[in-house]
Short mmCIF file of C-alpha atoms and ligand atoms in Angstrom, two decimals:
data_model
loop_
_atom_site.label_atom_id
_atom_site.label_comp_id
_atom_site.label_asym_id
_atom_site.label_seq_id
_atom_site.Cartn_x
_atom_site.Cartn_y
_atom_site.Cartn_z
CA UNK E 21 -25.06 -203.88 -55.72
CA UNK E 22 -23.66 -201.34 -57.54
CA UNK E 23 -26.11 -198.78 -55.81
CA UNK E 24 -25.04 -200.26 -52.64
CA UNK E 25 -21.57 -199.31 -53.03
CA UNK E 26 -21.99 -196.44 -54.15
CA UNK E 27 -24.49 -195.28 -51.11
CA UNK E 28 -21.27 -196.87 -49.31
CA UNK E 29 -18.98 -194.62 -50.90
CA UNK E 30 -21.42 -191.26 -50.16
CA UNK E 31 -21.73 -192.43 -46.63
CA UNK E 32 -18.50 -193.07 -45.91
CA UNK E 33 -17.14 -189.43 -47.55
CA UNK E 34 -19.60 -187.57 -45.48
CA UNK E 35 -18.81 -189.36 -42.24
CA UNK E 36 -15.16 -188.88 -42.35
CA UNK E 37 -15.91 -185.29 -43.54
CA UNK E 38 -17.98 -184.65 -40.21
CA UNK E 39 -15.04 -186.37 -38.23
CA UNK E 40 -13.74 -183.86 -35.51
CA UNK E 41 -11.25 -185.99 -34.12
CA UNK E 42 -8.00 -188.73 -34.88
CA UNK E 43 -9.74 -191.27 -33.06
CA UNK E 44 -13.56 -190.79 -34.82
CA UNK E 45 -11.26 -191.27 -37.98
CA UNK E 46 -9.99 -194.68 -36.61
CA UNK E 47 -13.53 -195.85 -35.74
CA UNK E 48 -14.57 -194.74 -38.70
CA UNK E 49 -11.59 -196.79 -40.38
CA UNK E 50 -13.04 -200.30 -38.70
CA UNK E 51 -16.32 -200.08 -39.18
CA UNK E 52 -16.14 -199.20 -43.23
CA UNK E 53 -13.27 -201.50 -44.02
CA UNK E 54 -12.47 -203.50 -41.20
CA UNK E 55 -13.75 -207.39 -41.24
CA UNK E 56 -17.23 -206.97 -40.01
CA UNK E 57 -17.26 -203.71 -42.45
CA UNK E 58 -19.96 -202.78 -44.31
CA UNK E 59 -17.68 -203.16 -47.29
CA UNK E 60 -16.32 -206.63 -46.55
CA UNK E 61 -20.10 -207.23 -45.96
CA UNK E 62 -20.90 -206.39 -49.41
CA UNK E 63 -17.86 -207.92 -50.96
CA UNK E 64 -19.08 -211.28 -49.61
CA UNK E 65 -22.33 -211.53 -51.59
CA UNK E 66 -19.72 -211.36 -54.59
CA UNK E 67 -20.24 -215.26 -55.01
CA UNK E 68 -23.98 -214.78 -55.77
CA UNK E 69 -23.18 -212.37 -58.94
CA UNK E 70 -23.14 -213.68 -62.69
CA UNK E 71 -19.51 -214.46 -64.10
CA UNK E 72 -20.08 -211.06 -66.29
CA UNK E 73 -20.97 -208.93 -63.66
CA UNK E 74 -18.46 -210.18 -60.91
CA UNK E 75 -14.94 -208.18 -62.02
CA UNK E 76 -17.26 -205.11 -62.74
CA UNK E 77 -18.44 -205.42 -59.49
CA UNK E 78 -15.02 -206.20 -58.17
CA UNK E 79 -13.30 -203.26 -59.99
CA UNK E 80 -15.91 -201.07 -58.29
CA UNK E 81 -15.60 -202.15 -54.70
CA UNK E 82 -11.98 -201.78 -54.97
CA UNK E 83 -12.01 -198.38 -56.41
CA UNK E 84 -14.93 -197.26 -53.78
CA UNK E 85 -12.38 -198.99 -51.30
CA UNK E 86 -9.31 -197.07 -52.56
CA UNK E 87 -11.27 -193.74 -52.46
CA UNK E 88 -12.32 -194.24 -48.63
CA UNK E 89 -8.81 -195.12 -48.00
CA UNK E 90 -7.74 -192.09 -49.64
CA UNK E 91 -9.82 -189.76 -47.78
CA UNK E 92 -9.19 -191.27 -44.61
CA UNK E 93 -5.38 -190.42 -44.75
CA UNK E 94 -6.60 -187.28 -46.45
CA UNK E 95 -8.63 -186.32 -43.51
CA UNK E 96 -6.01 -187.76 -40.81
CA UNK E 97 -3.43 -185.28 -42.42
CA UNK E 98 -5.90 -182.31 -41.84
CA UNK E 99 -6.87 -183.16 -38.39
CA UNK E 100 -3.20 -183.00 -37.03
CA UNK E 101 -2.55 -180.04 -39.18
CA UNK E 102 -5.80 -178.54 -37.09
CA UNK E 103 -4.53 -179.80 -34.24
CA UNK E 104 -1.28 -178.46 -34.22
CA UNK E 105 -2.26 -174.91 -35.08
CA UNK E 106 -4.65 -174.84 -31.93
CA UNK E 107 -1.64 -176.39 -29.93
CA UNK E 108 0.45 -173.33 -31.36
CA UNK E 109 -2.47 -170.49 -31.27
CA UNK E 110 -2.61 -171.74 -28.02
CA UNK E 111 0.58 -171.07 -26.79
CA UNK E 112 1.45 -168.44 -28.22
CA UNK E 113 3.31 -165.53 -26.56
CA UNK E 114 1.85 -162.25 -27.35
CA UNK E 115 4.96 -160.07 -26.65
CA UNK E 116 2.85 -156.80 -26.94
CA UNK E 117 0.84 -157.32 -23.58
CA UNK E 118 2.18 -154.95 -21.39
CA UNK E 119 5.18 -156.82 -19.12
CA UNK E 120 4.74 -156.99 -15.30
CA UNK E 121 7.33 -155.07 -13.85
CA UNK E 122 9.37 -157.12 -10.70
CA UNK E 123 9.50 -155.63 -7.15
CA UNK E 124 12.74 -155.02 -7.01
CA UNK E 125 14.47 -154.49 -3.64
CA UNK E 126 17.31 -151.59 -3.01
CA UNK E 127 19.79 -151.81 -0.20
CA UNK E 128 19.09 -151.08 3.18
CA UNK E 129 20.09 -147.31 4.43
CA UNK E 130 22.63 -148.93 6.82
CA UNK E 131 24.81 -150.54 3.79
CA UNK E 132 24.02 -147.11 1.73
CA UNK E 133 26.15 -145.64 4.50
CA UNK E 134 28.55 -148.09 4.69
CA UNK E 135 28.99 -148.41 0.73
CA UNK E 136 29.80 -145.02 1.06
CA UNK E 137 32.65 -145.40 3.82
CA UNK E 138 33.97 -148.28 1.95
CA UNK E 139 34.26 -146.22 -1.62
CA UNK E 140 36.26 -143.58 0.14
CA UNK E 141 38.37 -145.89 2.02
CA UNK E 142 39.20 -147.58 -1.49
CA UNK E 143 39.73 -144.39 -2.66
CA UNK E 144 42.33 -143.89 -0.70
CA UNK E 145 43.85 -147.82 -0.86
CA UNK E 146 42.67 -149.43 1.90
CA UNK E 147 41.72 -153.42 1.54
CA UNK E 148 38.53 -154.44 2.71
CA UNK E 149 38.48 -157.53 4.99
CA UNK E 150 35.82 -159.74 6.80
CA UNK E 151 36.36 -161.59 10.13
CA UNK E 152 34.59 -163.84 12.51
CA UNK E 153 32.23 -162.91 14.40
CA UNK E 154 32.87 -165.79 17.01
CA UNK E 155 36.07 -164.84 18.38
CA UNK E 156 39.05 -165.82 20.80
CA UNK E 157 39.08 -163.43 23.50
CA UNK E 158 42.86 -163.47 23.18
CA UNK E 159 42.23 -161.37 19.38
CA UNK E 160 39.03 -159.26 21.29
CA UNK E 161 41.11 -158.24 23.98
CA UNK E 162 44.42 -159.74 25.11
CA UNK E 163 46.35 -159.40 22.02
CA UNK E 164 44.51 -155.47 22.23
CA UNK E 165 46.08 -154.70 25.39
CA UNK E 166 43.06 -155.68 27.28
CA UNK E 167 44.64 -157.96 29.91
CA UNK E 168 42.13 -160.68 32.05
CA UNK E 169 40.81 -158.69 34.70
CA UNK E 170 40.30 -155.38 32.88
CA UNK E 171 36.46 -154.31 33.24
CA UNK E 172 35.83 -154.46 29.48
CA UNK E 173 36.32 -158.07 29.78
CA UNK E 174 33.31 -158.73 32.37
CA UNK E 175 30.69 -161.34 31.85
CA UNK E 176 28.00 -158.82 32.30
CA UNK E 177 29.06 -156.95 29.05
CA UNK E 178 30.56 -159.81 26.96
CA UNK E 179 28.61 -162.88 25.40
CA UNK E 180 31.09 -166.10 26.36
CA UNK E 181 30.51 -168.96 24.27
CA UNK E 182 33.19 -170.78 26.33
CA UNK E 183 32.94 -171.29 30.64
CA UNK E 184 36.28 -170.32 30.44
CA UNK E 185 36.07 -166.92 28.78
CA UNK E 186 38.26 -168.26 26.14
CA UNK E 187 35.64 -167.83 23.37
CA UNK E 188 33.36 -164.70 22.97
CA UNK E 189 30.95 -163.19 20.56
CA UNK E 190 33.58 -160.07 19.52
CA UNK E 191 32.19 -157.12 20.92
CA UNK E 192 34.30 -154.93 18.46
CA UNK E 193 36.06 -155.11 15.43
CA UNK E 194 38.84 -154.07 16.57
CA UNK E 195 40.48 -157.51 16.87
CA UNK E 196 40.66 -157.48 12.82
CA UNK E 197 43.70 -155.22 13.66
CA UNK E 198 45.33 -157.98 15.09
CA UNK E 199 43.89 -160.58 12.07
CA UNK E 200 45.10 -158.13 9.30
CA UNK E 201 48.32 -157.65 11.10
CA UNK E 202 48.77 -161.25 10.91
CA UNK E 203 47.38 -162.27 7.89
CA UNK E 204 49.43 -159.30 5.93
CA UNK E 205 52.59 -159.89 7.68
CA UNK E 206 54.02 -156.76 6.77
CA UNK E 207 53.37 -153.51 6.55
CA UNK E 208 52.38 -151.19 4.81
CA UNK E 209 49.02 -152.14 5.96
CA UNK E 210 46.10 -149.91 5.26
CA UNK E 211 42.67 -152.14 5.83
CA UNK E 212 38.73 -151.54 6.78
CA UNK E 213 36.85 -153.86 8.27
CA UNK E 214 33.33 -153.73 8.59
CA UNK E 215 30.93 -156.47 10.66
CA UNK E 216 28.77 -157.04 13.55
CA UNK E 217 29.59 -157.12 16.92
CA UNK E 218 27.68 -158.02 20.25
CA UNK E 219 26.98 -157.04 23.50
CA UNK E 220 25.08 -158.03 26.46
CA UNK E 221 23.19 -154.24 26.15
CA UNK E 222 19.14 -153.82 26.53
CA UNK E 223 17.42 -152.70 23.40
CA UNK E 224 16.23 -149.30 23.55
CA UNK E 225 16.35 -146.43 21.09
CA UNK E 226 20.11 -145.88 20.99
CA UNK E 227 21.23 -149.71 22.15
CA UNK E 228 20.96 -152.99 20.40
CA UNK E 229 22.73 -156.53 21.75
CA UNK E 230 24.18 -156.43 18.50
CA UNK E 231 25.54 -153.89 16.10
CA UNK E 232 27.91 -153.15 13.44
CA UNK E 233 31.07 -151.46 13.45
CA UNK E 234 33.83 -150.50 10.55
CA UNK E 235 37.36 -150.96 11.37
CA UNK E 236 40.27 -149.27 10.18
CA UNK E 237 44.14 -149.65 10.31
CA UNK E 238 47.03 -147.78 8.94
CA UNK E 239 50.64 -149.32 9.49
CA UNK E 240 53.23 -147.95 8.09
CA UNK E 241 57.17 -146.37 8.45
CA UNK E 242 56.56 -142.61 9.47
CA UNK E 243 52.46 -142.60 10.26
CA UNK E 244 51.63 -140.08 12.60
CA UNK E 245 48.82 -138.26 14.58
CA UNK E 246 48.85 -135.88 11.20
CA UNK E 247 47.63 -138.82 8.94
CA UNK E 248 45.13 -140.08 11.84
CA UNK E 249 43.56 -136.56 11.53
CA UNK E 250 44.56 -135.93 7.78
CA UNK E 251 42.78 -139.54 7.15
CA UNK E 252 39.65 -139.32 9.29
CA UNK E 253 38.87 -135.56 7.94
CA UNK E 254 38.63 -136.91 4.59
CA UNK E 255 36.45 -139.60 5.35
CA UNK E 256 34.07 -137.18 7.27
CA UNK E 257 34.00 -134.70 4.00
CA UNK E 258 33.27 -137.86 1.97
CA UNK E 259 30.25 -138.68 3.80
CA UNK E 260 28.58 -135.79 5.19
CA UNK E 261 30.20 -132.65 2.65
CA UNK E 262 33.25 -130.56 2.08
CA UNK E 263 31.86 -127.81 4.77
CA UNK E 264 31.72 -130.11 7.88
CA UNK E 265 33.92 -129.23 10.75
CA UNK E 266 35.71 -131.87 13.15
CA UNK E 267 37.10 -132.08 16.17
CA UNK E 268 39.32 -134.29 18.02
CA UNK E 269 39.06 -134.82 21.90
CA UNK E 270 41.76 -136.99 23.96
CA UNK E 271 40.03 -140.42 25.21
CA UNK E 272 41.10 -143.45 26.79
CA UNK E 273 41.28 -146.90 24.77
CA UNK E 274 43.50 -149.88 25.92
CA UNK E 275 44.91 -150.43 22.09
CA UNK E 276 45.77 -146.92 21.19
CA UNK E 277 48.34 -144.82 22.40
CA UNK E 278 46.99 -141.22 22.45
CA UNK E 279 43.67 -142.18 22.15
CA UNK E 280 41.27 -139.39 20.59
CA UNK E 281 37.41 -139.40 19.78
CA UNK E 282 35.95 -137.52 16.65
CA UNK E 283 33.22 -135.29 16.84
CA UNK E 284 31.69 -133.74 13.65
CA UNK E 285 29.64 -130.06 13.66
CA UNK E 286 26.11 -130.91 14.20
CA UNK E 287 24.84 -130.16 10.85
CA UNK E 288 21.58 -128.64 11.51
CA UNK E 289 22.26 -126.05 14.13
CA UNK E 290 25.82 -126.02 12.79
CA UNK E 291 27.19 -125.80 16.78
CA UNK E 292 24.79 -123.89 18.19
CA UNK E 293 22.63 -126.83 20.12
CA UNK E 294 19.90 -128.34 19.27
CA UNK E 295 17.88 -131.32 19.74
CA UNK E 296 19.37 -133.46 17.04
CA UNK E 297 23.06 -132.83 18.85
CA UNK E 298 21.12 -132.82 22.16
CA UNK E 299 21.94 -129.39 22.62
CA UNK E 300 25.79 -129.92 22.45
CA UNK E 301 26.75 -128.54 19.18
CA UNK E 302 28.80 -131.78 18.30
CA UNK E 303 28.10 -135.23 17.55
CA UNK E 304 29.98 -137.78 18.58
CA UNK E 305 31.26 -140.23 15.17
CA UNK E 306 34.23 -142.56 15.93
CA UNK E 307 37.15 -143.97 18.16
CA UNK E 308 40.42 -143.40 16.88
CA UNK E 309 44.03 -143.12 18.16
CA UNK E 310 48.22 -144.04 17.36
CA UNK E 311 48.40 -148.23 17.68
CA UNK E 312 49.68 -149.16 20.69
CA UNK E 313 53.51 -150.21 20.88
CA UNK E 314 52.41 -153.08 22.50
CA UNK E 315 49.75 -154.19 20.32
CA UNK E 316 52.41 -154.29 17.43
CA UNK E 317 54.75 -155.91 19.25
CA UNK E 318 52.51 -158.71 19.91
CA UNK E 319 51.92 -158.98 16.41
CA UNK E 320 55.35 -158.91 15.36
CA UNK E 321 55.92 -155.54 13.76
CA UNK E 322 58.71 -153.16 15.40
CA UNK E 323 57.56 -150.19 17.17
CA UNK E 324 60.66 -148.60 16.64
CA UNK E 325 60.07 -148.91 13.01
CA UNK E 326 56.44 -148.80 12.10
CA UNK E 327 53.89 -146.66 13.56
CA UNK E 328 50.33 -147.10 12.87
CA UNK E 329 46.67 -145.18 13.91
CA UNK E 330 43.07 -147.44 14.21
CA UNK E 331 39.59 -146.20 14.26
CA UNK E 332 36.35 -147.79 15.02
CA UNK E 333 33.33 -145.96 13.68
CA UNK E 334 30.00 -147.09 14.98
CA UNK E 335 28.33 -148.04 11.74
CA UNK E 336 24.21 -147.54 12.77
CA UNK E 337 25.14 -144.53 14.54
CA UNK E 338 26.70 -143.10 11.06
CA UNK E 339 23.48 -144.18 9.27
CA UNK E 340 21.26 -142.33 11.89
CA UNK E 341 22.97 -139.61 11.40
CA UNK E 342 23.39 -139.52 7.61
CA UNK E 343 19.68 -140.46 6.98
CA UNK E 344 18.43 -138.33 10.29
CA UNK E 345 16.81 -141.81 12.00
CA UNK E 346 15.69 -141.01 15.41
CA UNK E 347 15.47 -144.67 16.78
CA UNK E 348 17.92 -147.28 16.06
CA UNK E 349 15.23 -150.05 16.33
CA UNK E 350 13.66 -148.52 12.79
CA UNK E 351 17.40 -149.94 11.48
CA UNK E 352 16.75 -153.56 12.71
CA UNK E 353 13.02 -153.69 12.47
CA UNK E 354 12.80 -154.25 8.46
CA UNK E 355 9.67 -152.70 8.13
CA UNK E 356 9.49 -152.03 4.45
CA UNK E 357 7.30 -149.25 5.19
CA UNK E 358 10.39 -147.59 6.93
CA UNK E 359 13.01 -149.05 4.70
CA UNK E 360 11.53 -147.84 0.91
CA UNK E 361 11.83 -144.28 2.14
CA UNK E 362 15.42 -144.31 1.60
N1 LIG K 620 36.60 -150.66 19.52
C1 LIG K 620 36.15 -149.44 20.08
C2 LIG K 620 34.77 -149.72 20.90
O1 LIG K 620 34.25 -150.05 20.27
C3 LIG K 620 36.27 -148.12 19.31
C4 LIG K 620 37.58 -147.90 18.88
C5 LIG K 620 38.21 -147.03 19.37
C6 LIG K 620 38.65 -148.62 17.42
C7 LIG K 620 39.62 -146.86 19.04
C8 LIG K 620 39.50 -148.02 17.37
C9 LIG K 620 40.37 -147.15 17.81
O2 LIG K 620 40.33 -148.61 16.20
O3 LIG K 620 41.51 -147.18 17.82
O4 LIG K 620 34.43 -148.78 21.70
#
């Protein structure tokens, strides 16, 4: 029996040593120490031993059992530690592996141009405003001295939202002049309002049914055409360089009096005439004028006390000149091969 016990112990130690998983250990515990286990089997035969042998063998059997139990616990701990180690290794983060550079986008050329205009405006104390693209005809036309029946209000040019022509997609950012006067209430007012505008135009190299304008409005005591000229010249020089040359041409807009357009001398040919300026030597940049007294009055501002000027810049046109882009459609198609160049 002594040999049997020694054998069980030796076999058990070997098996425990070889076990690779905690589930194997559990199976071993059952087969070695369980009710139907080998050790229990041997103990059951104790009854056949003599009275002298029994306590000796009992002692020995207990020692074997204790040794197996101790080793079992030890192996459990070892396997758990090994499993933890393996897990940590598998999940380890190797900080020396070179990173994958995230693909960063960048500003659209039109927004590069817009941000330049904004920067110059903010430097001159302008406040940036945004307003609705779905606009009341009242704001888009009537309050801008463009009465019903005016050709600009024609259904063939404007996307109307309501059958009765009272709501539309704004055709210009000029309604922001009215909104600014109503919101701010009293001069001084110095705002810049960029945004989308819509007109029923077919798409071609210079037209799109949706485009962007930047509206400017300045109202205070004693504002004159000289302020308009000085401010717009500052804009142009900031955008196109200190040596740019501008000219003002008389024009007509319903909501300004007098009205003008501003041209900048072609930066390519310096006025001689070339394909960029279509042989004219000058490039049209914006419309402007002194705010019509009727418009001021309609917004509750006394034209005898206050005066002001306004201007409207076509943003795409400006960006196209700034970056020498020849086709308006490129700005909206968003082909990354095109956009990556800026
Ligand atoms: N809203 C005009 C247009 O779309 C541009 C314009 C002209 C805006 C004169 C102005 C202005 O503020 O004073 O053609």
